[in-house]
Every structure is written in structure tokens, then in C-alpha cells.
Tab-separated table of C-alpha atoms and ligand atoms in Angstrom:
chain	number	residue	atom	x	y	z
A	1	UNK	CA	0.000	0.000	0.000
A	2	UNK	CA	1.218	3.544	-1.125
A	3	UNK	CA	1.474	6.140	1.996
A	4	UNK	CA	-1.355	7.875	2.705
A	5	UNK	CA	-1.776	11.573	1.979
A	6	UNK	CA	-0.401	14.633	4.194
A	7	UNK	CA	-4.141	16.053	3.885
A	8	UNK	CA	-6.694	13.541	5.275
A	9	UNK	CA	-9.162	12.358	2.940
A	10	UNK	CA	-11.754	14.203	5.132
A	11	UNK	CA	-10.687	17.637	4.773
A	12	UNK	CA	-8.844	17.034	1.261
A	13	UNK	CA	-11.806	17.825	-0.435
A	14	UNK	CA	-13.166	20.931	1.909
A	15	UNK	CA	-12.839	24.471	-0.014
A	16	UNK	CA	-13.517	25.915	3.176
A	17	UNK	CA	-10.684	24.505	4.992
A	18	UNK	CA	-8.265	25.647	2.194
A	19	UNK	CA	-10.068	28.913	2.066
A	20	UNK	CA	-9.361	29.331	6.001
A	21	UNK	CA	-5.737	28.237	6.132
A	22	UNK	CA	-4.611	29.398	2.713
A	23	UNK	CA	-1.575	32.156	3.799
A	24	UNK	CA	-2.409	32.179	7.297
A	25	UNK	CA	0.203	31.868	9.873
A	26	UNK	CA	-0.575	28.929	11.934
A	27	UNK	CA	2.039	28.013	14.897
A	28	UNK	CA	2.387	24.226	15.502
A	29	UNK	CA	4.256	23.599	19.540
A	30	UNK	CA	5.691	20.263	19.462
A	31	UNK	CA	5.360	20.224	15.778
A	32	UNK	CA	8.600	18.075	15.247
A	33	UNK	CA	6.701	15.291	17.419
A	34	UNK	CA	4.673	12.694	16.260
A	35	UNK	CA	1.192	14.251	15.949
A	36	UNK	CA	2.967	17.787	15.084
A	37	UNK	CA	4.580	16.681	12.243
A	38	UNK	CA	1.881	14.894	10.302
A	39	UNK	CA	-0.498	18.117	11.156
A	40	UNK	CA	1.901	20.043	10.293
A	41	UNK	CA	2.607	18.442	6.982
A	42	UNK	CA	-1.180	19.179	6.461
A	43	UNK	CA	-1.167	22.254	7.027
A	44	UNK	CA	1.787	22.849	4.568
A	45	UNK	CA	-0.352	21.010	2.175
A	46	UNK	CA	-3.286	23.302	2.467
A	47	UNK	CA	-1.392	26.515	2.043
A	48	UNK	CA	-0.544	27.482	5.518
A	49	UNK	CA	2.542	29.536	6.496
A	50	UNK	CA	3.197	26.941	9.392
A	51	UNK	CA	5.453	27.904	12.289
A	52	UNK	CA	6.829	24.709	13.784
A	53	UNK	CA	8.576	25.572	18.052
A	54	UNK	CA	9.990	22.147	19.296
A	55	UNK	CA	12.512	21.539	22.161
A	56	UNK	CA	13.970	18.409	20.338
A	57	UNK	CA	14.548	16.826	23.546
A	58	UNK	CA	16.070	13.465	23.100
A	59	UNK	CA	13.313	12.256	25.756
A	60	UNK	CA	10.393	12.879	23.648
A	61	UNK	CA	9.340	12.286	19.954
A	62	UNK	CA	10.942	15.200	17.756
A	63	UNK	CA	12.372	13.497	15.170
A	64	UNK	CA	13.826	15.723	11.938
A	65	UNK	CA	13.278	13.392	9.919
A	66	UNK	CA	9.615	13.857	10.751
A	67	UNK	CA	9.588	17.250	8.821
A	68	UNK	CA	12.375	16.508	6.753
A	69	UNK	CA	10.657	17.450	3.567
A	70	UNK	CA	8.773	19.835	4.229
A	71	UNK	CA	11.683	22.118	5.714
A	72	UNK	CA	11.828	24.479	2.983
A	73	UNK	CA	8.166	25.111	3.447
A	74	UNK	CA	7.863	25.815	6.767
A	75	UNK	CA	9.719	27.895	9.732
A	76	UNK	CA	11.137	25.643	12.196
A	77	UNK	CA	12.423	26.824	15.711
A	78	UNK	CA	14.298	24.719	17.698
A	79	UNK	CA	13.632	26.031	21.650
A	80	UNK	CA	11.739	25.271	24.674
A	81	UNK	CA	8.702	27.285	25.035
A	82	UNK	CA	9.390	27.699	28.586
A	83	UNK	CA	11.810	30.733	27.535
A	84	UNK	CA	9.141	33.308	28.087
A	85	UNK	CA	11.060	35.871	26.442
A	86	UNK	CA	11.295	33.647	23.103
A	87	UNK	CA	7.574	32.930	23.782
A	88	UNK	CA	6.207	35.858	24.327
A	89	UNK	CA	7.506	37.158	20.908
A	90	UNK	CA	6.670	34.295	18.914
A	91	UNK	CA	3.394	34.338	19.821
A	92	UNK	CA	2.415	37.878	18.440
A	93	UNK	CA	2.005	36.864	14.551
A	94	UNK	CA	-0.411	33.955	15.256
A	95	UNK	CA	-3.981	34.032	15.904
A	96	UNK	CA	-4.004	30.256	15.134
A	97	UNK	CA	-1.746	27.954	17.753
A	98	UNK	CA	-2.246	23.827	17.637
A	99	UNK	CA	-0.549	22.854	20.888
A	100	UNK	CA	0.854	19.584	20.415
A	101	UNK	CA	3.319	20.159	23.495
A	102	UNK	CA	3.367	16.984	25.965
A	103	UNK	CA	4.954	14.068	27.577
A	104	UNK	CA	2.996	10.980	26.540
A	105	UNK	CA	4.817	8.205	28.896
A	106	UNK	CA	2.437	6.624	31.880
A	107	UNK	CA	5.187	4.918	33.390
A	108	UNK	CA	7.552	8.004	32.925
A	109	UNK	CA	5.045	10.177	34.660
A	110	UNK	CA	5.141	7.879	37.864
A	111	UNK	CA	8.944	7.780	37.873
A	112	UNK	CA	9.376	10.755	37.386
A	113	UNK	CA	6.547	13.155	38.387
A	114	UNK	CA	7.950	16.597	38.563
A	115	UNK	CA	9.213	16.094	34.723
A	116	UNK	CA	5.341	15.290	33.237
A	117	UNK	CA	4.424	18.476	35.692
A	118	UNK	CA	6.573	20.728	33.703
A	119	UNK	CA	6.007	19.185	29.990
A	120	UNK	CA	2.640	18.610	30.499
A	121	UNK	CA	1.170	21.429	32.478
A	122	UNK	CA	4.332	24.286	33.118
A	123	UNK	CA	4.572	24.775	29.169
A	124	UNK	CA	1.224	25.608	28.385
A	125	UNK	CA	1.122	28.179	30.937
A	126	UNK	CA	3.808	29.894	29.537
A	127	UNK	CA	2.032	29.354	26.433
A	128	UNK	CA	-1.474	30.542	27.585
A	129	UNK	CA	0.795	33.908	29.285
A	130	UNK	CA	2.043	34.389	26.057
A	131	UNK	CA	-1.175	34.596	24.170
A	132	UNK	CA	-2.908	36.133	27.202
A	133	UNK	CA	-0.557	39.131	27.043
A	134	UNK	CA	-0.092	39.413	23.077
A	135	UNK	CA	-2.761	37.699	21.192
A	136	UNK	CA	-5.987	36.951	23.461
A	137	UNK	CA	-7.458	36.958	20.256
A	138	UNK	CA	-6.125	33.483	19.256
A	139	UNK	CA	-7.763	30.339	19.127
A	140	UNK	CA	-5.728	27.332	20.286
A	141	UNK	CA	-6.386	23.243	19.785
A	142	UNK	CA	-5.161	21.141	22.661
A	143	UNK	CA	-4.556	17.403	22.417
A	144	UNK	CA	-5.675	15.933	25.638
A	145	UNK	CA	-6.181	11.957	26.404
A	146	UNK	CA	-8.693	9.267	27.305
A	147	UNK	CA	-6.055	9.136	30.296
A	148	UNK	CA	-8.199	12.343	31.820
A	149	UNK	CA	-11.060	9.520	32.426
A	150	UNK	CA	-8.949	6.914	34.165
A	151	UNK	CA	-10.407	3.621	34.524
A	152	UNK	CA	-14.038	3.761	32.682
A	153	UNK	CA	-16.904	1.567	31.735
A	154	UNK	CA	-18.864	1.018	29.026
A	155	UNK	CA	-18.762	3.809	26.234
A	156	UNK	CA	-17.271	7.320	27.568
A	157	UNK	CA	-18.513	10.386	26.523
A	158	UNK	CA	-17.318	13.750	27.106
A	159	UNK	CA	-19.787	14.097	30.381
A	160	UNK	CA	-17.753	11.257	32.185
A	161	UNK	CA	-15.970	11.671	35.710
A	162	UNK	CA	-12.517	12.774	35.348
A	163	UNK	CA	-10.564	10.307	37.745
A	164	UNK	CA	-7.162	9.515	36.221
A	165	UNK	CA	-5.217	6.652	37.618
A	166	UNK	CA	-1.903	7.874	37.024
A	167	UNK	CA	0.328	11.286	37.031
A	168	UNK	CA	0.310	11.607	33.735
A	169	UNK	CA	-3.724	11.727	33.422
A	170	UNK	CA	-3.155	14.400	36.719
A	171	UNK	CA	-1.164	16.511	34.752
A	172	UNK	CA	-2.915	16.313	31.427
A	173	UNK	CA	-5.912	17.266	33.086
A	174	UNK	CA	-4.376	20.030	34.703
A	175	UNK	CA	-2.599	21.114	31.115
A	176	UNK	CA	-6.346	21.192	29.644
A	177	UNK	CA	-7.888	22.847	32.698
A	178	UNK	CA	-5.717	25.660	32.269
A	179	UNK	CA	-6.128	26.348	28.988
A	180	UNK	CA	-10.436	26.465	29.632
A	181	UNK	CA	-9.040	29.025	32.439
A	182	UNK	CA	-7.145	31.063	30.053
A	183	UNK	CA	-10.364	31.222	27.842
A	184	UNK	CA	-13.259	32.140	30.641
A	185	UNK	CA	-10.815	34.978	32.144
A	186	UNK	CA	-9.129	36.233	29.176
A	187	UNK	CA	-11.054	35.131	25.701
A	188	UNK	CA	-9.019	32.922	24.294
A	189	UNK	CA	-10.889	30.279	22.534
A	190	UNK	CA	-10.045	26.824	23.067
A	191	UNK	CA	-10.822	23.650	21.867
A	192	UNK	CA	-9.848	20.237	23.205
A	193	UNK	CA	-9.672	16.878	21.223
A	194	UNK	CA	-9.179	14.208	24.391
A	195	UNK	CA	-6.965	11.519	21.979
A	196	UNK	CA	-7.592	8.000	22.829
A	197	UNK	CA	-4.362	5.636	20.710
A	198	UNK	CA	-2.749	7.200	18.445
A	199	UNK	CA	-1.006	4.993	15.748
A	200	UNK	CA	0.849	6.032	12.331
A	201	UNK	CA	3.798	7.268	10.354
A	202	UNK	CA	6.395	9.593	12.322
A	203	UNK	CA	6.118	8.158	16.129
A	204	UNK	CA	8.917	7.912	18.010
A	205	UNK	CA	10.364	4.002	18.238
A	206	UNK	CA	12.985	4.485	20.917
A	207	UNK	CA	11.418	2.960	23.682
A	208	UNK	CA	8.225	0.990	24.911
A	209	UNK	CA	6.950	3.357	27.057
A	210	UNK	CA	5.771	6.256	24.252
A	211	UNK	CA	3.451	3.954	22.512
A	212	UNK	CA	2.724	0.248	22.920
A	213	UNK	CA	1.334	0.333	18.832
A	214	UNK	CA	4.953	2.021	17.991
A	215	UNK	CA	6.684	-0.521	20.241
A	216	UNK	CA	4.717	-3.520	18.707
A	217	UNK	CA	5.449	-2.536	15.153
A	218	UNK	CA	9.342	-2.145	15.963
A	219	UNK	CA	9.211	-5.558	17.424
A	220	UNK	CA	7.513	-7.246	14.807
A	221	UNK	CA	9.580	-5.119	12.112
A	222	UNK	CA	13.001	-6.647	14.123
A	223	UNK	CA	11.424	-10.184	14.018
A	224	UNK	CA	11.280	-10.523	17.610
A	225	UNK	CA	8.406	-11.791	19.897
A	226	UNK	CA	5.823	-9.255	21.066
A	227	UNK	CA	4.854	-10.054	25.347
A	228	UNK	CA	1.218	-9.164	25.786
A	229	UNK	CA	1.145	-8.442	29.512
A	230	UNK	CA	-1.813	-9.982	31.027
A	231	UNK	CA	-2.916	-11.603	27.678
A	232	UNK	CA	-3.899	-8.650	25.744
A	233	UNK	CA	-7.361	-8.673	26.176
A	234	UNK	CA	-8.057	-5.489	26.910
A	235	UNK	CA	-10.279	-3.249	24.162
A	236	UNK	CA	-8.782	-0.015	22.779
A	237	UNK	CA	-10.150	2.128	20.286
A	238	UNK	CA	-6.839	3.197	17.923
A	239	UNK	CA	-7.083	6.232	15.462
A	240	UNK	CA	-4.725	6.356	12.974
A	241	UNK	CA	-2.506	9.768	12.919
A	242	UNK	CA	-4.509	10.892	9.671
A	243	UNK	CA	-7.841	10.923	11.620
A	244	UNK	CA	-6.219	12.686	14.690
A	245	UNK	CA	-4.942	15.777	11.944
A	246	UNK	CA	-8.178	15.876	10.418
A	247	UNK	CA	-9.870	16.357	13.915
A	248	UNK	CA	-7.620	19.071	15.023
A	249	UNK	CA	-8.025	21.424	11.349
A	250	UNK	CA	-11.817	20.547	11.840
A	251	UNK	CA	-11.771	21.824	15.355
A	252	UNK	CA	-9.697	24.609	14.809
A	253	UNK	CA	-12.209	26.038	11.332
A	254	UNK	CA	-15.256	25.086	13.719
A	255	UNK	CA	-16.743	28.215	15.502
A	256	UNK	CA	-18.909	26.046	17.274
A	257	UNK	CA	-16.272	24.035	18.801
A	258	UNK	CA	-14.971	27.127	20.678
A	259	UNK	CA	-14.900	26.329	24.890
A	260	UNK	CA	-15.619	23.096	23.688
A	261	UNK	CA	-14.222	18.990	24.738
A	262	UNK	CA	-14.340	16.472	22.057
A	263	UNK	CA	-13.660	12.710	22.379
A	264	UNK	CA	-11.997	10.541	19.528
A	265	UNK	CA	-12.524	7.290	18.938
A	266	UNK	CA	-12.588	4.407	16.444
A	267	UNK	CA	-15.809	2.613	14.818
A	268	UNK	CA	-14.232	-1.121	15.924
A	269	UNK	CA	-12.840	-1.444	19.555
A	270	UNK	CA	-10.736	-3.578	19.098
A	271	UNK	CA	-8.525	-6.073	21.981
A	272	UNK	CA	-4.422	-5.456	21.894
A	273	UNK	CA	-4.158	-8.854	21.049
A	274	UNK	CA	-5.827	-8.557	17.638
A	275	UNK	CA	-3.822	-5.445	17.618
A	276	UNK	CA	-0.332	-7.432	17.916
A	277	UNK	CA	-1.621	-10.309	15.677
A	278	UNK	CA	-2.517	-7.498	12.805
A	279	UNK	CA	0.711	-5.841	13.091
A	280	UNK	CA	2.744	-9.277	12.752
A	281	UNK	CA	0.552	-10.230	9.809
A	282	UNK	CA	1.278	-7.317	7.317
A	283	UNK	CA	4.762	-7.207	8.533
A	284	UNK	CA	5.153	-10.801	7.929
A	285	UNK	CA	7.982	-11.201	10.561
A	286	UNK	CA	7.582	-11.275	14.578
A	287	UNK	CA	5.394	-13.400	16.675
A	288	UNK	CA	3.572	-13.214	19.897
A	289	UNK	CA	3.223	-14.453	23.152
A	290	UNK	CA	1.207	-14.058	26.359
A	291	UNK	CA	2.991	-12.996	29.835
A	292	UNK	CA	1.839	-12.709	33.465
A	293	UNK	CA	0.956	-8.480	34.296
A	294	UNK	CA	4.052	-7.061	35.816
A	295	UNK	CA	3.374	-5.970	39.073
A	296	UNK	CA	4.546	-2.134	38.544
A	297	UNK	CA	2.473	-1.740	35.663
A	298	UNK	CA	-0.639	-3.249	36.740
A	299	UNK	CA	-1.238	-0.561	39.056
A	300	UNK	CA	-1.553	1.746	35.980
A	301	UNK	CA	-3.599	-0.652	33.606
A	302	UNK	CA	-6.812	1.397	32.324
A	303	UNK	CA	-8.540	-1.731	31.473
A	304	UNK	CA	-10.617	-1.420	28.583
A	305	UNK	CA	-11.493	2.149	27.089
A	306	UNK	CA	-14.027	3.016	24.038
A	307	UNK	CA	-14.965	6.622	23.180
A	308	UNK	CA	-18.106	7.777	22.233
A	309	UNK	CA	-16.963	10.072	19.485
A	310	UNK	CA	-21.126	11.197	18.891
A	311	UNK	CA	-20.201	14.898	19.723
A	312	UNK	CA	-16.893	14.726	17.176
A	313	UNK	CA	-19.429	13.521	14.795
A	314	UNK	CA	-22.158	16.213	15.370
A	315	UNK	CA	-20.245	19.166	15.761
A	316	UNK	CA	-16.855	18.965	13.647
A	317	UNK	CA	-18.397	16.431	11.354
A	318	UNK	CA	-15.652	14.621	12.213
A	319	UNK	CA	-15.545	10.692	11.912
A	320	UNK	CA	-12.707	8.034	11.945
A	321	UNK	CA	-11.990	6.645	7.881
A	322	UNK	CA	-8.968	4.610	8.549
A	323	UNK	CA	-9.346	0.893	9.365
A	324	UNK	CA	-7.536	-1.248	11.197
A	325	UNK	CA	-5.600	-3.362	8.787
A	326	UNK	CA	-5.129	-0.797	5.852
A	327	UNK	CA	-3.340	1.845	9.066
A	328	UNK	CA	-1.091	-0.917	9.865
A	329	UNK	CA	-0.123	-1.298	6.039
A	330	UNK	CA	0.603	2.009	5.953
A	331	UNK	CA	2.617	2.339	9.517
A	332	UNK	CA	4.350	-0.939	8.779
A	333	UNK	CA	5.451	0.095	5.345
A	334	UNK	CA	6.402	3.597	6.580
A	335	UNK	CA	8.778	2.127	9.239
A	336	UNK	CA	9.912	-0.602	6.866
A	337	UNK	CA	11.261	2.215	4.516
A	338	UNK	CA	12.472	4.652	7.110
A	339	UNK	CA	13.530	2.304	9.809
A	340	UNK	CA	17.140	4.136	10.042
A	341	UNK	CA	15.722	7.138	11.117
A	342	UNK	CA	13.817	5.532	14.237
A	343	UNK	CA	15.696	3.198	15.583
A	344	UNK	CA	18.804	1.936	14.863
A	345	UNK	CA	22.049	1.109	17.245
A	346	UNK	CA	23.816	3.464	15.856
A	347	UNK	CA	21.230	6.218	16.475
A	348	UNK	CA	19.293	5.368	19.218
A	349	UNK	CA	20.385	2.383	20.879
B	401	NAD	N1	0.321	9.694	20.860
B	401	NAD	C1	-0.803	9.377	21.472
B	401	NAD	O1	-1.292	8.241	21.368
B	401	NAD	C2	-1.510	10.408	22.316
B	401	NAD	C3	-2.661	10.026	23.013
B	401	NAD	C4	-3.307	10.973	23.784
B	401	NAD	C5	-2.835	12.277	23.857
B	401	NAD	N2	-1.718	12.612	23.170
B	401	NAD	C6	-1.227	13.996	23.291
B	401	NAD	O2	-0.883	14.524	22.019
B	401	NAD	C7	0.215	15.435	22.153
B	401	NAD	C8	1.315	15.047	21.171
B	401	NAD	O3	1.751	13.728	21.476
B	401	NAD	P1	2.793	12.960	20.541
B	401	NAD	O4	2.435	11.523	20.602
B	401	NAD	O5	2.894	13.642	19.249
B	401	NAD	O6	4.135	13.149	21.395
B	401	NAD	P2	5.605	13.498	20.889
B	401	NAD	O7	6.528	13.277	22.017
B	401	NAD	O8	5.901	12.798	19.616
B	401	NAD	O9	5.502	15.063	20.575
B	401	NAD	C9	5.572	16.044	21.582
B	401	NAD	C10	6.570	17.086	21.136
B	401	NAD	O10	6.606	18.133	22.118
B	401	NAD	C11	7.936	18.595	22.168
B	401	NAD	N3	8.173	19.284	23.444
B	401	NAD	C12	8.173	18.741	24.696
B	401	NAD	N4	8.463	19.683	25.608
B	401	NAD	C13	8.632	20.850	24.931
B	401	NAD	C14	8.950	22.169	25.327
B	401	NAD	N5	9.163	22.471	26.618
B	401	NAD	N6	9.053	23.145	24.382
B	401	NAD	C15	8.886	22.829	23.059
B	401	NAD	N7	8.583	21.576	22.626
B	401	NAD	C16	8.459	20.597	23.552
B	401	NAD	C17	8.778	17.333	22.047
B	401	NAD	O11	10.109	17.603	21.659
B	401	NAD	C18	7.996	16.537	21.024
B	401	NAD	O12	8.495	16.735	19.710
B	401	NAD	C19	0.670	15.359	23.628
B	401	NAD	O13	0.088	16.434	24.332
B	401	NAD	C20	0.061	14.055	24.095
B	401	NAD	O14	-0.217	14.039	25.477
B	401	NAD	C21	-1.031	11.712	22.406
């Protein structure tokens, strides 16, 4: 299977989406991550002037290679957007911010609490204080997480109790909160999408703790055996990266999506069993086996999680396109081709 497009399907078509980003300067925090890149390749594709700010710390998913290229058509700042003095003037030519900032690590977050504190709740304050004070006109999109919910029954919507089970579902809560702060006080509109799995092209591979999809794919990829703690029954509802972009350009056009929360979610929950067995299929290497929970992990376990993605649906028109098996294709194959840039000894051992 060819790669899919930089501009979802969904939007690809949409003259008002081109109409709105055509020329307009559009800043993209984190944009050399995972989810940053791909929207930001989007956004190049639709005719945005597209402002990428990443850190590039070796801890979290900015990748060049992720933006590689696209570098000609886009400004890309390397820096921390903790330096309020870089902030604050950045943040005076944009009236249109996707903050893709975070730390996305459950285990790191418990090891190391104070670290998810400042990645996943000090930067967008000094984000929000740099808006607040120079553009309170802006609109921003914030990618928050099923994590926010905790353990959950049943299909969640957006209405469910917030009771997250670990630090990092603390602090992403927190990280959202402010923002809906920033925007009753000061105006600025805000939109979050709370992301439930995110799988594609461009995550980082370096470890198992970013991403148990990523992880899976690198495994099967190196033809080793996949461990599916506690037998991998437990449902998750994946969205492949492309759905995840087209949600965040539909919430950002969407007036109505102002001061609003959004789930995600897939049409087929699906176990991470079938998940692993998928991945091994199309890459035709790897196996997998079943192992006992380890005790530090089980602690953290969510269980089973499905979104209700009704209000996506009704308000962005928003809807997941990308099936299981044909996202795999398209993750396997990009890894397959790019694997150098992701993981090798040499690089990242
Ligand atoms: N990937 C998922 O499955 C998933 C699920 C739910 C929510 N999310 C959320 O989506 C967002 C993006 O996640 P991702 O998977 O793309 O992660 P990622 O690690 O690939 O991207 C995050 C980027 O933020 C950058 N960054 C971190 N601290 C910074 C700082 N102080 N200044 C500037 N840049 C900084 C990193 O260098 C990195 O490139 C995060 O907020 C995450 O919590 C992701």
C-alpha cells in the first residue's frame, strides 16, 4: 500500500478549509513530534505559512526526519517554550496555535513526576501567558487523552468523571484545565480533542513506554516476539494519525467548537491482542506471546477504554476513515522504509 496523503481524505476535499488556512500563519508547539509533524505536513499542504517551536529533547518524539521534507516550506524553531522571552515574541504573529506540546509516557510520569508536571502542564502556561498578554485573540487546539477519564466503563462520553489513575492523566488534566481558564478569564478560545491511541507514520520508536502500537510494530519489524502483559485482552479504540490531523483542522475552522471537549474514537474497539496479531501479519515477521501483568504496571492498567466520538461527529463532522488493517499497512510500510531514522544502534540504541 502507497502512503497515505499529508491532507486527510476528510478535509482534502473541503474548499472551506483551504479557504481558512490558505496564507495564514498557523504556529504548531511540538510540531517536530509525532502528531505535530503529520499536522503540520497538512497544514503545509493546504497553504498554511506553518510555524513549527519544538525543544527536540532526546526524551520525547521530535524526530527531523519527521519534517524533513517539508523544511523548505515551513519555519522551524528549535527552543523550549518555557523561555518566556522567546515565547512571548513568537506568539504575536499567530492568531491560530495547535498545541501539540506533551509528555505521553504513563510509566515516565510515575517515575518521574515533577518532569510530566513541567512538559505537560508548566509549558502551556507559559504558552497561555504568552497569548494572554499578546494575542488573546487566538484560538488554540489542545490534544488531551482518554487518560483524563482513568479507569471507565462502558462507552465514555465527554460528560464522564474525570478520575485519572496515574500522574500523567493528573497533569494532562491540569494542562487542559488551564487552557479552559485562560479562555473564561481572558477570551481565548479553546478547543480540546481528548486523543484515545494514536497509531501512524512519524512516532517515536525508541522505547516501549511512548506507545505500545509504535513498540509492537518495531518488534515485529526486528522479528522478535511481542509479550502481551496480562494476555492482551483489553479493548482499545486506535485512530490512525490521519484521523487525529483531520480532527484538530476541523476543530480549529469550527466556531462552534470554541470552549468546547471532544472525544476521539474508532468505529471497531478492538482487543491489543488482535492489535499485535494485525501488526505481525502485514509485517510478515515477529510473533507473539502471552505474559503474566508485571506488578509495577498493573497498578496503571486502564482496562478497557471506548470513546463515544457522537459529539466529534455532530459538531466537527468529524468521523474516523482509517481501518484497522489498511493503518497498519501504511505504519508498517512507513517504518519498513524509514527504519534508520527511528531506531537503529547506531542512532538510538
Ligand atoms: N500519541 C498518542 O497516542 C496520544 C494520546 C493521547 C494524547 N496525546 C497527546 O498529544 C500530544 C502530542 O503527542 P505525541 O504523541 O505527538 O508526542 P511526541 O513526544 O511525539 O511530541 C511532543 C513534542 O513536544 C515537544 N516538546 C516537549 N516539551 C517541549 C517544550 N518544553 N518546548 C517545546 N517543545 C516541547 C517534544 O520535543 C515533542 O516533539 C501530547 O500532548 C500528548 O499528550 C497523544
Amino acid at each position: 500500500m502507497t502512503a497515505l496523503p499529508a491532507i486527510p481524505e476528510l478535509v482534502a476535499g473541503r474548499d472551506d478549509m483551504r479557504a481558512f488556512f490558505a496564507d495564514r500563519p498557523v504556529l504548531v508547539t511540538g510540531g517536530a513530534g509525532f502528531i505535530g509533524s503529520n499536522l503540520a505536513r497538512a497544514l503545509v499542504g493546504l497553504g498554511a505559512k506553518v510555524t513549527v517551536l519544538d525543544s527536540m529533547s532526546p526524551s520525547y518524539g521530535g524526530n527531523a526526519f519527521n519534517l524533513h521534507d517539508v523544511v523548505g516550506e515551513l519555519r522551524f524553531i528549535e527552543g523550549d517554550i518555557c523561555d518566556a522571552r522567546e515565547t512571548n515574541q513568537l506568539v504575536r504573529d499567530f492568531d491560530c496555535v495547535f498545541n501539540m506540546i506533551g509528555q505521553v509516557s504513563h510509566v515516565d510520569s510515575m517515575e518521574d513526576p515533577l518532569t510530566d508536571l513541567r512538559t505537560n502542564v508548566v509549558t502551556h502556561v507559559h504558552l497561555l501567558e504568552g497569548l494572554r498578554k499578546h494575542r488573546p485573540d487566538a484560538k488554540i487546539v489542545f490534544a488531551g487523552t482518554r487518560g483524563q477519564y482513568g479507569r471507565t466503563e462502558g462507552l465514555v462520553d465527554e460528560s464522564a468523571r474525570i478520575a485519572p489513575i496515574d500522574v500523567n492523566g493528573v497533569n494532562k488534566h491540569a494542562g487542559e484545565s488551564y487552557h479552559f481558564v485562560y479562555a473564561r478569564a481572558y477570551g481565548l478560545r479553546v478547543t480540546s480533542l481528548r486523543l484515545t491511541n494514536t497509531y501512524g507514520p512519524r512516532h517515536t520508536m525508541r522505547t516501549a513506554r511512548q506507545g505500545v502500537f509504535a513498540w509492537f510494530v518495531r518488534q515485529a519489524l526486528d522479528g522478535q516476539e511481542i509479550r502481551l502483559f496480562g494476555g492482551g485482552d483489553q479493548l482499545r479504540d486506535c485512530n490512525h494519525v490521519s484521523d487525529v490531523v483531520a480532527a484538530l483542522l476541523l476543530a480549529m475552522v469550527s466556531p462552534a467548537a470554541d470552549g468546547e471537549v471532544f472525544n476521539l474514537g474508532s468505529k471497531q474497539p478492538i482487543s491489543l491482542a488482535e492489535i499485535a496479531s494485525t501488526i505481525v501479519t502485514q509485517a510478515g515477521t515477529g510473533s507473539v506471546t502471552k505474559v503474566p501483568y508485571p506488578p509495577h504496571l498493573k497498578s496503571i492498567e486502564i482496562g478497557d477504554y471506548v470513546g463515544d466520538y457522537t459529539k466529534a461527529q455532530r459538531v466537527l463532522d468529524w468521523q474516523p476513515r482509517i481501518e484497522l488493517a489498511p493503518g497498519v499497512s501504511d505504519t508498517v510500510e512507513f517504518y519498513r522504509a524509514h527504519r534508520d531514522h527511528y531506531w537503529t544502534r547506531e542512532i538510538y540504541p
